[in-house]
Short mmCIF file of C-alpha atoms in Angstrom, two decimals:
data_model
loop_
_atom_site.label_atom_id
_atom_site.label_comp_id
_atom_site.label_asym_id
_atom_site.label_seq_id
_atom_site.Cartn_x
_atom_site.Cartn_y
_atom_site.Cartn_z
CA UNK A 1 0.07 0.06 0.00
CA UNK A 2 1.36 3.52 -1.10
CA UNK A 3 0.81 5.95 1.71
CA UNK A 4 0.76 9.76 1.10
CA UNK A 5 2.35 10.15 4.35
CA UNK A 6 5.66 8.55 2.60
CA UNK A 7 6.13 12.15 1.28
CA UNK A 8 7.16 13.35 4.66
CA UNK A 9 8.66 10.49 6.10
CA UNK A 10 10.54 8.09 3.65
CA UNK A 11 14.07 8.74 2.18
CA UNK A 12 17.44 10.19 3.37
CA UNK A 13 16.40 13.68 2.34
CA UNK A 14 13.50 13.33 4.79
CA UNK A 15 15.72 13.26 7.96
CA UNK A 16 14.56 16.42 9.36
CA UNK A 17 10.88 15.62 8.74
CA UNK A 18 11.32 12.50 10.62
CA UNK A 19 13.29 14.35 13.42
CA UNK A 20 10.35 16.73 13.78
CA UNK A 21 7.87 13.79 13.85
CA UNK A 22 9.93 12.06 16.65
CA UNK A 23 9.76 15.36 18.46
CA UNK A 24 5.96 14.60 18.94
CA UNK A 25 6.72 11.12 20.19
CA UNK A 26 6.61 9.17 17.05
CA UNK A 27 8.57 6.15 17.11
CA UNK A 28 10.53 4.42 14.40
CA UNK A 29 8.01 1.61 14.50
CA UNK A 30 5.27 4.17 13.65
CA UNK A 31 6.98 5.50 10.54
CA UNK A 32 5.71 2.27 8.69
CA UNK A 33 1.95 2.89 9.66
CA UNK A 34 -0.60 5.20 7.95
CA UNK A 35 -0.72 8.71 9.57
CA UNK A 36 -4.38 9.87 10.39
CA UNK A 37 -5.42 13.27 10.98
CA UNK A 38 -8.21 14.22 13.31
CA UNK A 39 -9.74 17.45 12.54
CA UNK A 40 -11.40 18.48 16.08
CA UNK A 41 -13.33 21.60 16.17
CA UNK A 42 -13.36 21.41 20.04
CA UNK A 43 -13.70 24.76 22.01
CA UNK A 44 -15.30 25.50 25.26
CA UNK A 45 -17.72 28.13 24.10
CA UNK A 46 -19.83 25.97 21.83
CA UNK A 47 -22.07 23.58 23.80
CA UNK A 48 -22.10 21.34 20.82
CA UNK A 49 -18.27 21.01 21.20
CA UNK A 50 -17.81 20.49 24.90
CA UNK A 51 -17.41 16.72 24.52
CA UNK A 52 -15.21 16.62 21.32
CA UNK A 53 -12.12 16.60 23.35
CA UNK A 54 -13.22 13.29 25.19
CA UNK A 55 -14.45 11.67 21.81
CA UNK A 56 -11.22 12.49 20.09
CA UNK A 57 -9.41 9.99 22.81
CA UNK A 58 -11.85 7.38 21.86
CA UNK A 59 -11.09 8.05 18.04
CA UNK A 60 -7.47 7.70 18.74
CA UNK A 61 -7.87 4.69 20.58
CA UNK A 62 -9.52 2.94 17.61
CA UNK A 63 -6.77 4.19 15.17
CA UNK A 64 -4.01 2.92 17.35
CA UNK A 65 -5.84 -0.63 17.81
CA UNK A 66 -6.43 -0.91 14.15
CA UNK A 67 -2.44 -0.03 13.35
CA UNK A 68 -2.56 3.72 12.69
CA UNK A 69 -0.82 6.73 13.93
CA UNK A 70 -3.26 9.69 14.85
CA UNK A 71 -2.45 13.37 14.87
CA UNK A 72 -5.01 15.74 16.28
CA UNK A 73 -5.50 19.47 15.01
CA UNK A 74 -8.05 22.14 15.64
CA UNK A 75 -10.39 24.16 13.67
CA UNK A 76 -12.49 27.19 14.61
CA UNK A 77 -16.07 26.72 15.44
CA UNK A 78 -18.79 29.35 16.05
CA UNK A 79 -21.81 29.08 18.26
CA UNK A 80 -24.90 30.36 16.08
CA UNK A 81 -26.94 30.95 19.19
CA UNK A 82 -24.18 33.07 20.89
CA UNK A 83 -23.70 34.92 17.66
CA UNK A 84 -27.34 35.54 17.07
CA UNK A 85 -28.70 39.18 16.85
CA UNK A 86 -25.62 41.06 16.69
CA UNK A 87 -22.64 41.62 14.28
CA UNK A 88 -21.20 38.30 15.15
CA UNK A 89 -23.68 36.47 13.14
CA UNK A 90 -22.31 37.81 9.86
CA UNK A 91 -19.17 35.70 10.63
CA UNK A 92 -21.07 32.55 11.20
CA UNK A 93 -21.70 31.32 7.42
CA UNK A 94 -18.36 32.55 6.28
CA UNK A 95 -16.59 30.62 8.85
CA UNK A 96 -17.68 27.48 6.75
CA UNK A 97 -15.28 28.35 4.18
CA UNK A 98 -12.38 28.96 6.84
CA UNK A 99 -12.73 25.59 8.28
CA UNK A 100 -12.74 24.01 4.72
CA UNK A 101 -9.57 25.81 3.91
CA UNK A 102 -8.00 25.17 7.36
CA UNK A 103 -8.61 21.52 7.07
CA UNK A 104 -7.38 21.39 3.48
CA UNK A 105 -4.21 23.23 4.57
CA UNK A 106 -3.32 20.93 7.42
CA UNK A 107 -4.11 17.61 5.55
CA UNK A 108 -2.01 18.65 2.62
CA UNK A 109 0.77 20.37 4.60
CA UNK A 110 1.25 17.02 6.65
CA UNK A 111 0.25 14.50 4.13
CA UNK A 112 -2.24 12.58 6.15
CA UNK A 113 -3.31 9.21 4.57
CA UNK A 114 -6.91 9.34 6.07
CA UNK A 115 -8.89 11.96 8.05
CA UNK A 116 -11.45 11.69 10.95
CA UNK A 117 -13.69 14.75 10.77
CA UNK A 118 -14.89 15.15 14.46
CA UNK A 119 -17.04 18.25 14.81
CA UNK A 120 -20.66 19.52 15.86
CA UNK A 121 -22.77 22.50 15.11
CA UNK A 122 -24.12 24.52 12.06
CA UNK A 123 -21.23 25.59 9.82
CA UNK A 124 -18.60 23.17 11.23
CA UNK A 125 -20.09 20.18 9.71
CA UNK A 126 -20.75 21.38 6.34
CA UNK A 127 -17.48 23.08 6.20
CA UNK A 128 -15.72 19.81 7.17
CA UNK A 129 -17.72 17.87 4.65
CA UNK A 130 -16.58 20.25 1.94
CA UNK A 131 -12.94 19.59 2.98
CA UNK A 132 -13.56 15.74 2.90
CA UNK A 133 -14.63 16.20 -0.63
CA UNK A 134 -11.93 18.75 -1.90
CA UNK A 135 -9.28 16.60 -0.51
CA UNK A 136 -10.62 13.32 -1.63
CA UNK A 137 -8.53 11.11 0.66
CA UNK A 138 -10.20 8.43 2.90
CA UNK A 139 -12.61 10.16 5.16
CA UNK A 140 -15.16 9.61 8.02
CA UNK A 141 -17.10 11.97 10.11
CA UNK A 142 -18.06 11.72 13.91
CA UNK A 143 -20.62 14.39 14.88
CA UNK A 144 -20.71 15.40 18.52
CA UNK A 145 -24.41 14.52 19.08
CA UNK A 146 -27.57 16.15 20.24
CA UNK A 147 -28.19 17.76 23.74
CA UNK A 148 -30.66 16.22 26.19
CA UNK A 149 -33.86 18.20 27.03
CA UNK A 150 -35.46 19.33 30.48
CA UNK A 151 -39.26 19.71 31.03
CA UNK A 152 -40.75 22.89 32.52
CA UNK A 153 -44.45 22.90 33.60
CA UNK A 154 -44.92 19.81 31.45
CA UNK A 155 -43.32 21.14 28.36
CA UNK A 156 -40.00 19.79 26.74
CA UNK A 157 -37.83 22.60 26.52
CA UNK A 158 -35.36 23.32 23.43
CA UNK A 159 -33.01 26.36 22.75
CA UNK A 160 -35.95 27.74 20.83
CA UNK A 161 -37.83 28.07 24.08
CA UNK A 162 -35.46 30.68 25.25
CA UNK A 163 -35.39 32.66 22.00
CA UNK A 164 -39.21 32.72 22.16
CA UNK A 165 -39.34 33.60 25.88
CA UNK A 166 -38.62 37.50 25.24
CA UNK A 167 -41.73 37.75 23.05
CA UNK A 168 -43.87 36.06 25.58
CA UNK A 169 -42.64 38.28 28.35
CA UNK A 170 -43.49 41.49 26.15
CA UNK A 171 -46.78 39.90 25.22
CA UNK A 172 -47.44 39.38 29.22
CA UNK A 173 -47.76 35.61 28.62
CA UNK A 174 -44.67 34.90 30.99
CA UNK A 175 -43.49 36.48 34.20
CA UNK A 176 -39.72 37.27 34.72
CA UNK A 177 -39.46 34.33 37.11
CA UNK A 178 -40.66 31.94 34.55
CA UNK A 179 -38.32 33.59 32.01
CA UNK A 180 -35.30 33.06 34.19
CA UNK A 181 -36.34 29.21 34.60
CA UNK A 182 -36.58 28.89 31.00
CA UNK A 183 -33.13 30.52 30.37
CA UNK A 184 -31.46 28.36 32.85
CA UNK A 185 -33.20 24.95 31.60
CA UNK A 186 -33.32 25.50 27.87
CA UNK A 187 -29.66 24.38 27.24
CA UNK A 188 -28.92 21.77 30.15
CA UNK A 189 -25.63 20.62 28.99
CA UNK A 190 -23.26 19.76 26.19
CA UNK A 191 -24.44 18.75 22.44
CA UNK A 192 -26.07 20.49 19.64
CA UNK A 193 -29.53 22.04 20.44
CA UNK A 194 -32.19 19.65 20.83
CA UNK A 195 -34.55 19.95 17.88
CA UNK A 196 -34.10 19.49 14.45
CA UNK A 197 -32.23 22.57 13.70
CA UNK A 198 -29.16 22.99 11.33
CA UNK A 199 -26.65 21.14 13.44
CA UNK A 200 -28.76 17.95 13.95
CA UNK A 201 -30.13 18.21 10.40
CA UNK A 202 -26.53 18.23 8.88
CA UNK A 203 -25.58 15.20 11.22
CA UNK A 204 -28.68 13.41 10.04
CA UNK A 205 -27.79 14.38 6.32
CA UNK A 206 -24.21 13.34 6.82
CA UNK A 207 -25.35 9.90 7.75
CA UNK A 208 -27.69 9.53 5.06
CA UNK A 209 -25.14 10.89 2.48
CA UNK A 210 -23.03 7.81 3.78
CA UNK A 211 -20.12 9.72 5.47
CA UNK A 212 -20.83 8.49 9.10
CA UNK A 213 -21.33 5.12 10.94
CA UNK A 214 -25.09 4.23 11.33
CA UNK A 215 -26.58 5.93 14.48
CA UNK A 216 -24.01 8.58 14.78
CA UNK A 217 -26.52 11.46 14.12
CA UNK A 218 -28.84 10.79 16.98
CA UNK A 219 -26.27 9.15 19.44
CA UNK A 220 -26.57 11.65 22.20
CA UNK A 221 -23.50 13.88 23.36
CA UNK A 222 -23.31 12.37 26.73
CA UNK A 223 -24.13 8.71 25.73
CA UNK A 224 -21.91 5.49 25.86
CA UNK A 225 -23.12 4.94 22.51
CA UNK A 226 -21.48 8.04 21.30
CA UNK A 227 -18.15 7.11 22.50
CA UNK A 228 -18.33 3.64 20.98
CA UNK A 229 -19.16 5.19 17.54
CA UNK A 230 -16.07 7.33 18.05
CA UNK A 231 -13.91 4.37 18.61
CA UNK A 232 -15.38 2.35 15.76
CA UNK A 233 -14.97 5.43 13.50
CA UNK A 234 -11.24 5.17 14.40
CA UNK A 235 -11.00 1.77 13.63
CA UNK A 236 -13.08 2.15 10.36
CA UNK A 237 -10.73 4.80 9.10
CA UNK A 238 -7.97 2.50 8.93
CA UNK A 239 -9.98 -0.02 6.83
CA UNK A 240 -10.89 2.74 4.43
CA UNK A 241 -7.22 3.90 4.08
CA UNK A 242 -6.09 0.16 3.45
CA UNK A 243 -8.74 -0.28 0.90
CA UNK A 244 -8.09 3.32 -0.64
CA UNK A 245 -11.91 4.02 -0.42
CA UNK A 246 -12.39 7.97 -1.13
CA UNK A 247 -15.28 10.29 -0.71
CA UNK A 248 -15.51 11.12 -4.35
CA UNK A 249 -15.58 7.23 -5.30
CA UNK A 250 -18.04 6.55 -2.64
CA UNK A 251 -20.38 9.55 -2.62
CA UNK A 252 -22.34 9.98 -5.85
CA UNK A 253 -24.91 12.31 -7.33
CA UNK A 254 -27.59 9.81 -6.26
CA UNK A 255 -25.98 9.77 -2.48
CA UNK A 256 -26.74 13.63 -2.59
CA UNK A 257 -30.13 13.16 -3.93
CA UNK A 258 -30.61 10.76 -0.94
CA UNK A 259 -29.63 13.40 1.52
CA UNK A 260 -32.22 15.82 0.17
CA UNK A 261 -34.87 13.36 0.21
CA UNK A 262 -34.10 12.31 3.82
CA UNK A 263 -34.19 15.97 4.66
CA UNK A 264 -37.45 16.30 3.15
CA UNK A 265 -38.56 13.38 5.14
CA UNK A 266 -37.27 14.71 8.49
CA UNK A 267 -38.35 18.33 7.73
CA UNK A 268 -34.96 19.59 8.30
CA UNK A 269 -33.48 23.17 8.36
CA UNK A 270 -33.56 25.56 5.45
CA UNK A 271 -29.75 25.99 5.67
CA UNK A 272 -29.40 22.66 4.00
CA UNK A 273 -30.35 24.38 0.71
CA UNK A 274 -27.16 26.37 1.10
CA UNK A 275 -24.88 23.47 2.58
CA UNK A 276 -25.58 20.63 0.30
CA UNK A 277 -24.92 22.58 -2.94
CA UNK A 278 -21.70 23.82 -1.60
CA UNK A 279 -20.42 20.19 -0.23
CA UNK A 280 -21.53 18.85 -3.82
CA UNK A 281 -19.68 21.68 -5.44
CA UNK A 282 -16.41 20.54 -3.86
CA UNK A 283 -17.14 17.04 -5.05
CA UNK A 284 -17.51 18.16 -8.54
CA UNK A 285 -21.35 17.35 -8.58
CA UNK A 286 -23.80 19.95 -9.70
CA UNK A 287 -26.69 20.20 -7.14
CA UNK A 288 -29.05 23.45 -7.68
CA UNK A 289 -31.84 24.81 -5.53
CA UNK A 290 -34.46 23.42 -7.99
CA UNK A 291 -33.39 20.04 -7.02
CA UNK A 292 -34.61 20.65 -3.64
CA UNK A 293 -37.90 21.97 -5.09
CA UNK A 294 -38.48 18.93 -7.38
CA UNK A 295 -37.79 16.50 -4.72
CA UNK A 296 -40.11 18.24 -2.24
CA UNK A 297 -42.98 17.77 -4.38
CA UNK A 298 -42.42 14.03 -4.32
CA UNK A 299 -41.14 13.01 -1.03
CA UNK A 300 -43.38 13.29 2.20
CA UNK A 301 -42.57 14.76 5.66
CA UNK A 302 -42.71 11.64 8.02
CA UNK A 303 -41.12 13.36 11.17
CA UNK A 304 -42.53 15.86 13.32
CA UNK A 305 -39.42 17.07 15.25
CA UNK A 306 -38.97 20.50 17.00
CA UNK A 307 -39.27 23.18 16.01
CA UNK A 308 -42.04 22.05 13.74
CA UNK A 309 -43.51 19.30 16.14
CA UNK A 310 -43.67 17.82 19.67
CA UNK A 311 -40.54 15.63 19.39
CA UNK A 312 -36.79 16.10 20.09
CA UNK A 313 -33.84 14.41 18.88
CA UNK A 314 -34.05 12.02 21.80
CA UNK A 315 -37.31 10.78 20.55
CA UNK A 316 -35.96 10.54 17.19
CA UNK A 317 -32.99 8.61 18.48
CA UNK A 318 -35.26 6.18 20.50
CA UNK A 319 -37.68 5.66 17.63
CA UNK A 320 -35.02 4.42 15.29
CA UNK A 321 -32.71 7.21 14.62
CA UNK A 322 -31.64 7.62 10.98
CA UNK A 323 -31.40 3.92 10.21
CA UNK A 324 -35.33 4.05 11.14
CA UNK A 325 -35.86 7.00 8.68
CA UNK A 326 -34.15 5.12 6.10
CA UNK A 327 -35.94 1.98 6.72
CA UNK A 328 -39.07 3.82 6.46
CA UNK A 329 -38.33 5.78 3.28
CA UNK A 330 -35.96 3.07 1.48
CA UNK A 331 -38.27 2.67 -1.47
CA UNK A 332 -37.61 6.38 -2.35
CA UNK A 333 -33.92 6.13 -1.99
CA UNK A 334 -31.12 5.01 -4.20
CA UNK A 335 -29.36 1.93 -2.78
CA UNK A 336 -25.94 3.61 -2.27
CA UNK A 337 -22.87 2.41 -0.29
CA UNK A 338 -21.42 4.05 2.87
CA UNK A 339 -18.32 4.34 4.85
CA UNK A 340 -19.63 1.85 7.02
CA UNK A 341 -19.12 -0.72 4.25
CA UNK A 342 -23.09 -1.10 4.31
CA UNK A 343 -25.65 -0.02 1.63
CA UNK A 344 -28.63 1.86 2.69
CA UNK A 345 -30.69 -1.25 2.36
CA UNK A 346 -28.54 -3.26 4.84
CA UNK A 347 -28.51 -0.52 7.40
CA UNK A 348 -32.48 -0.37 7.04
CA UNK A 349 -32.34 -4.13 7.60
CA UNK A 350 -30.47 -3.72 10.84
CA UNK A 351 -32.82 -0.88 11.99
CA UNK A 352 -35.06 -2.92 14.29
CA UNK A 353 -38.61 -1.97 15.04
CA UNK A 354 -39.34 1.69 14.38
CA UNK A 355 -41.70 3.65 16.40
CA UNK A 356 -44.22 5.16 13.88
CA UNK A 357 -45.56 7.61 16.55
CA UNK A 358 -42.22 9.56 15.83
CA UNK A 359 -41.09 8.22 12.30
CA UNK A 360 -44.13 7.47 10.28
CA UNK A 361 -44.56 5.32 7.13
CA UNK A 362 -44.63 7.01 3.79
CA UNK A 363 -48.28 5.98 3.31
CA UNK A 364 -49.21 7.95 6.75
CA UNK A 365 -47.04 11.09 6.61
CA UNK A 366 -47.07 14.28 8.66
CA UNK A 367 -47.50 16.21 5.36
CA UNK A 368 -47.87 14.75 1.88
CA UNK A 369 -45.03 17.17 0.42
CA UNK A 370 -41.48 17.33 1.96
CA UNK A 371 -40.61 19.61 4.83
CA UNK A 372 -38.86 22.24 2.66
CA UNK A 373 -40.17 23.99 -0.47
CA UNK A 374 -38.51 26.32 -2.87
CA UNK A 375 -40.68 29.10 -3.97
CA UNK A 376 -40.47 31.45 -7.25
CA UNK A 377 -42.18 34.48 -8.52
CA UNK A 378 -41.49 38.16 -9.15
CA UNK A 379 -40.07 38.62 -5.94
CA UNK A 380 -37.73 35.78 -6.10
CA UNK A 381 -37.17 34.89 -9.75
CA UNK A 382 -34.06 32.74 -8.66
CA UNK A 383 -35.97 31.17 -5.93
CA UNK A 384 -36.44 31.19 -2.05
CA UNK A 385 -36.81 28.56 0.55
CA UNK A 386 -39.42 27.90 3.45
CA UNK A 387 -39.71 25.39 5.94
CA UNK A 388 -43.27 24.09 5.28
CA UNK A 389 -43.06 21.68 7.99
CA UNK A 390 -42.99 24.54 10.48
CA UNK A 391 -45.98 26.41 8.74
CA UNK A 392 -49.61 26.17 10.17
CA UNK A 393 -52.35 25.15 7.70
CA UNK A 394 -54.03 28.50 8.02
CA UNK A 395 -50.74 30.34 6.67
CA UNK A 396 -50.19 28.13 3.48
CA UNK A 397 -51.60 31.01 1.42
CA UNK A 398 -51.24 34.58 2.68
CA UNK A 399 -51.56 37.99 1.29
CA UNK A 400 -50.75 41.13 3.32
CA UNK A 401 -49.16 44.67 3.51
CA UNK A 402 -45.32 44.79 3.23
CA UNK A 403 -43.46 46.11 6.29
CA UNK A 404 -40.07 46.90 4.81
CA UNK A 405 -36.80 47.18 6.95
CA UNK A 406 -33.30 47.49 5.76
CA UNK A 407 -31.64 45.55 8.56
CA UNK A 408 -32.69 43.00 11.30
CA UNK A 409 -32.06 45.69 14.02
CA UNK A 410 -34.47 48.00 12.39
CA UNK A 411 -37.01 45.27 12.23
CA UNK A 412 -36.56 44.12 15.79
CA UNK A 413 -37.24 47.71 17.08
CA UNK A 414 -40.43 47.74 15.58
CA UNK A 415 -41.63 44.20 16.51
CA UNK A 416 -40.55 44.61 20.09
CA UNK A 417 -41.96 47.92 19.94
CA UNK A 418 -45.53 46.17 19.44
CA UNK A 419 -46.08 47.87 15.88
CA UNK A 420 -46.55 44.69 13.91
CA UNK A 421 -50.14 43.75 13.18
CA UNK A 422 -52.00 40.73 12.04
CA UNK A 423 -51.59 39.91 8.31
CA UNK A 424 -48.36 41.85 8.04
CA UNK A 425 -45.60 40.74 5.79
CA UNK A 426 -42.18 41.83 7.44
CA UNK A 427 -39.42 42.35 4.76
CA UNK A 428 -35.89 42.34 6.31
CA UNK A 429 -33.51 43.08 3.31
CA UNK A 430 -29.62 43.83 2.91
CA UNK A 431 -29.07 40.79 5.01
CA UNK A 432 -27.90 38.47 2.19
CA UNK A 433 -24.48 36.90 1.60
CA UNK A 434 -23.21 40.05 -0.04
CA UNK A 435 -25.41 42.47 1.48
CA UNK A 436 -24.98 41.84 5.17
CA UNK A 437 -22.39 40.57 4.37
CA UNK A 438 -22.52 36.73 5.58
CA UNK A 439 -26.25 36.02 5.68
CA UNK A 440 -26.97 36.35 9.09
CA UNK A 441 -29.89 33.98 10.58
CA UNK A 442 -33.08 35.85 11.64
CA UNK A 443 -33.98 33.70 14.72
CA UNK A 444 -34.47 36.89 16.95
CA UNK A 445 -37.32 38.29 14.77
CA UNK A 446 -39.06 35.14 14.17
CA UNK A 447 -38.82 33.80 17.82
CA UNK A 448 -40.19 37.39 18.93
CA UNK A 449 -42.91 37.16 16.48
CA UNK A 450 -43.97 33.56 18.03
CA UNK A 451 -43.63 34.92 21.40
CA UNK A 452 -45.94 37.63 20.79
CA UNK A 453 -48.51 35.39 19.34
CA UNK A 454 -48.25 36.59 15.85
CA UNK A 455 -46.49 33.48 14.56
CA UNK A 456 -49.86 32.04 12.94
CA UNK A 457 -50.87 35.56 11.15
CA UNK A 458 -47.49 37.41 10.16
CA UNK A 459 -45.00 36.31 7.48
CA UNK A 460 -41.60 37.23 7.28
CA UNK A 461 -39.43 37.44 4.09
CA UNK A 462 -35.78 38.17 4.02
CA UNK A 463 -32.49 37.69 1.60
CA UNK A 464 -30.85 36.50 4.86
CA UNK A 465 -31.44 33.05 6.39
CA UNK A 466 -33.20 31.38 9.33
CA UNK A 467 -31.95 29.17 12.21
CA UNK A 468 -33.34 25.60 11.91
CA UNK A 469 -35.38 26.57 15.40
CA UNK A 470 -37.36 29.16 13.29
CA UNK A 471 -41.04 28.27 12.88
CA UNK A 472 -43.78 29.89 10.95
CA UNK A 473 -44.27 31.35 7.58
CA UNK A 474 -40.58 32.54 7.37
CA UNK A 475 -39.13 32.90 3.91
CA UNK A 476 -35.38 32.99 3.51
CA UNK A 477 -32.47 32.98 0.99
CA UNK A 478 -34.53 35.20 -1.52
CA UNK A 479 -32.41 35.32 -4.87
CA UNK A 480 -31.29 37.79 -6.30
CA UNK A 481 -30.62 39.48 -2.92
CA UNK A 482 -31.02 43.10 -2.40
CA UNK A 483 -27.48 44.08 -2.71
CA UNK A 484 -27.53 42.43 -6.26
CA UNK A 485 -30.43 44.71 -7.14
CA UNK A 486 -33.13 41.79 -6.71
CA UNK A 487 -36.75 42.75 -6.42
CA UNK A 488 -36.69 42.66 -2.63
CA UNK A 489 -34.59 45.74 -2.83
CA UNK A 490 -37.30 47.52 -4.79
CA UNK A 491 -40.19 46.80 -2.10
CA UNK A 492 -41.85 49.71 -0.43
CA UNK A 493 -43.97 49.96 2.52
CA UNK A 494 -47.60 48.86 1.93
CA UNK A 495 -47.02 46.66 -1.28
CA UNK A 496 -49.09 43.76 -1.31
CA UNK A 497 -47.17 40.53 -1.16
CA UNK A 498 -49.00 37.14 -2.27
CA UNK A 499 -47.48 33.84 -0.90
CA UNK A 500 -48.82 30.24 -1.96
CA UNK A 501 -47.13 27.32 -0.48
CA UNK A 502 -49.19 25.00 -2.62
CA UNK A 503 -48.58 26.80 -5.67
CA UNK A 504 -44.82 27.22 -4.78
CA UNK A 505 -45.21 31.01 -5.60
CA UNK A 506 -44.17 34.37 -3.90
CA UNK A 507 -45.06 37.70 -5.67
CA UNK A 508 -45.46 41.39 -5.37
CA UNK A 509 -48.64 42.83 -6.93
CA UNK A 510 -46.87 45.50 -9.06
CA UNK A 511 -47.03 46.29 -12.73
CA UNK A 512 -44.09 45.88 -14.87
CA UNK A 513 -43.96 49.45 -15.55
CA UNK A 514 -43.85 50.48 -11.77
CA UNK A 515 -41.02 47.95 -11.22
CA UNK A 516 -39.02 49.15 -13.77
CA UNK A 517 -39.63 52.75 -12.61
CA UNK A 518 -38.24 51.82 -9.17
CA UNK A 519 -35.43 49.90 -10.62
CA UNK A 520 -34.24 52.88 -12.52
CA UNK A 521 -33.95 54.93 -9.12
CA UNK A 522 -32.44 52.08 -7.02
CA UNK A 523 -28.84 52.68 -5.86
CA UNK A 524 -26.87 49.97 -3.88
CA UNK A 525 -26.22 51.20 -0.45
CA UNK A 526 -22.49 51.44 0.56
CA UNK A 527 -20.99 49.53 3.33
CA UNK A 528 -17.61 50.18 4.87
CA UNK A 529 -16.12 46.60 5.10
CA UNK A 530 -12.62 45.52 6.02
CA UNK A 531 -10.72 42.19 6.75
CA UNK A 532 -12.24 38.85 6.03
CA UNK A 533 -16.05 40.21 5.48
CA UNK A 534 -14.71 42.53 2.66
CA UNK A 535 -12.98 39.55 0.90
CA UNK A 536 -16.02 37.41 1.50
CA UNK A 537 -18.44 39.77 -0.06
CA UNK A 538 -16.34 40.25 -3.09
CA UNK A 539 -16.02 36.51 -3.63
CA UNK A 540 -19.18 34.78 -2.59
CA UNK A 541 -21.83 33.53 -5.06
CA UNK A 542 -25.58 33.87 -4.67
CA UNK A 543 -27.68 31.82 -2.13
CA UNK A 544 -29.15 29.53 -4.88
CA UNK A 545 -25.67 28.31 -5.73
CA UNK A 546 -24.96 27.38 -2.14
CA UNK A 547 -22.91 30.64 -1.23
CA UNK A 548 -19.50 29.19 -2.36
CA UNK A 549 -16.69 31.32 -2.89
CA UNK A 550 -15.64 32.13 -6.67
#
């Protein structure tokens, strides 16, 4: 077996290289073994990362026992919840590319033979998956696992409960003592937030894509099962290296289609419409926003997980986890191979009994269509995204007057000031990939609207994006975005906005003449940018293309 690591450890002219390796504790006997990188995004500010240092030791034990030499290195990781609602959120999505580049740099500089991607949370999982596809060396991912939930007054809390609490206090529905209790109990320990938000959605899709072991996505952060999966993944990477099984030879276009289908089945975060195309881009596979729209019309939504339903990730895990979802939806999926050495059909066979109260059958779905939909119309000619699984029946079609704001901060002042009325359509623009820049999530406005009791009567449209914790008629990723002169930039207060989820349409009721009149007067607002965000704003593509750098 020829090893990449021979480039740094074999030959007379590599004496200095070997000397430096020996400085880290590597022995002469180790020089003949595969060198395995462990990209670990551990830090102690992100709850979803607190257990990764411990899991790394189990990964290393697996690598050692299977005859390899592990080398651990770090990447950055941003907590979207902590970054939410201020300038920090502009850095969240752009951090995805930093993570990808940093993993690429470390792997190429040190010529690892294989890589274990150990991570959790929103941008870190897709960033590392992009690196795996770009590098195309044997790779396997271990996601950190979901957080457990606590109950308060008979309600299972999630991090979404804390975001919505401010609106409830403002509406007089919650006392300050209750507010503090929710704040203290909404995130009771380590792990990714408890619902089917972006972190857990991406963990699930990693498993469906075939790049993590069965059960990894829903094995909780504090569970012994998570530790065992970490060790088994360390052992498995050695087998992948010995057989030279690489992501681009394993993960096909059909694998990506499977991931989108599973996304529709579970009703995942709308952020997957950014991440899957970006991961596919690094794999040389063309995935478009339209692929999501077509699949959404064909694949039913079979899991009702928070924020769109009563269940949490613990319920999903106990009901059968992703093997259970694959089993229920197998006839819609292509039978692709995975890093486990098993095809999806074999994973489904080993799923055991599935709790159909949580993971329904295809013929008894929660909704007939997928949990995410792509809308188009004169307001978003290149498309926009909505999590249909989180929209109540009465808001499937909606028409209302536009309330137009050029930033999230401006909208929040009006929302918390009590100046939003039933039926309004809130427009938050210049928060896109180029305009913000960085396409910040809008969980504070959506959670405040829900907390105020307006979630079932008010719509929100933005060229920014939403947290997976968002619920209600919240439409994001509007393309083209305002900074590119998209229609959203031309809207004015009081314009009539018409939305139809069944028709997959979104329009503003204006004549072509009026639109062109407004377009002729539009000027792009200037923002003074510096550092990484200035470079990012110049290089980033549109949301309908995954927001990749060009």
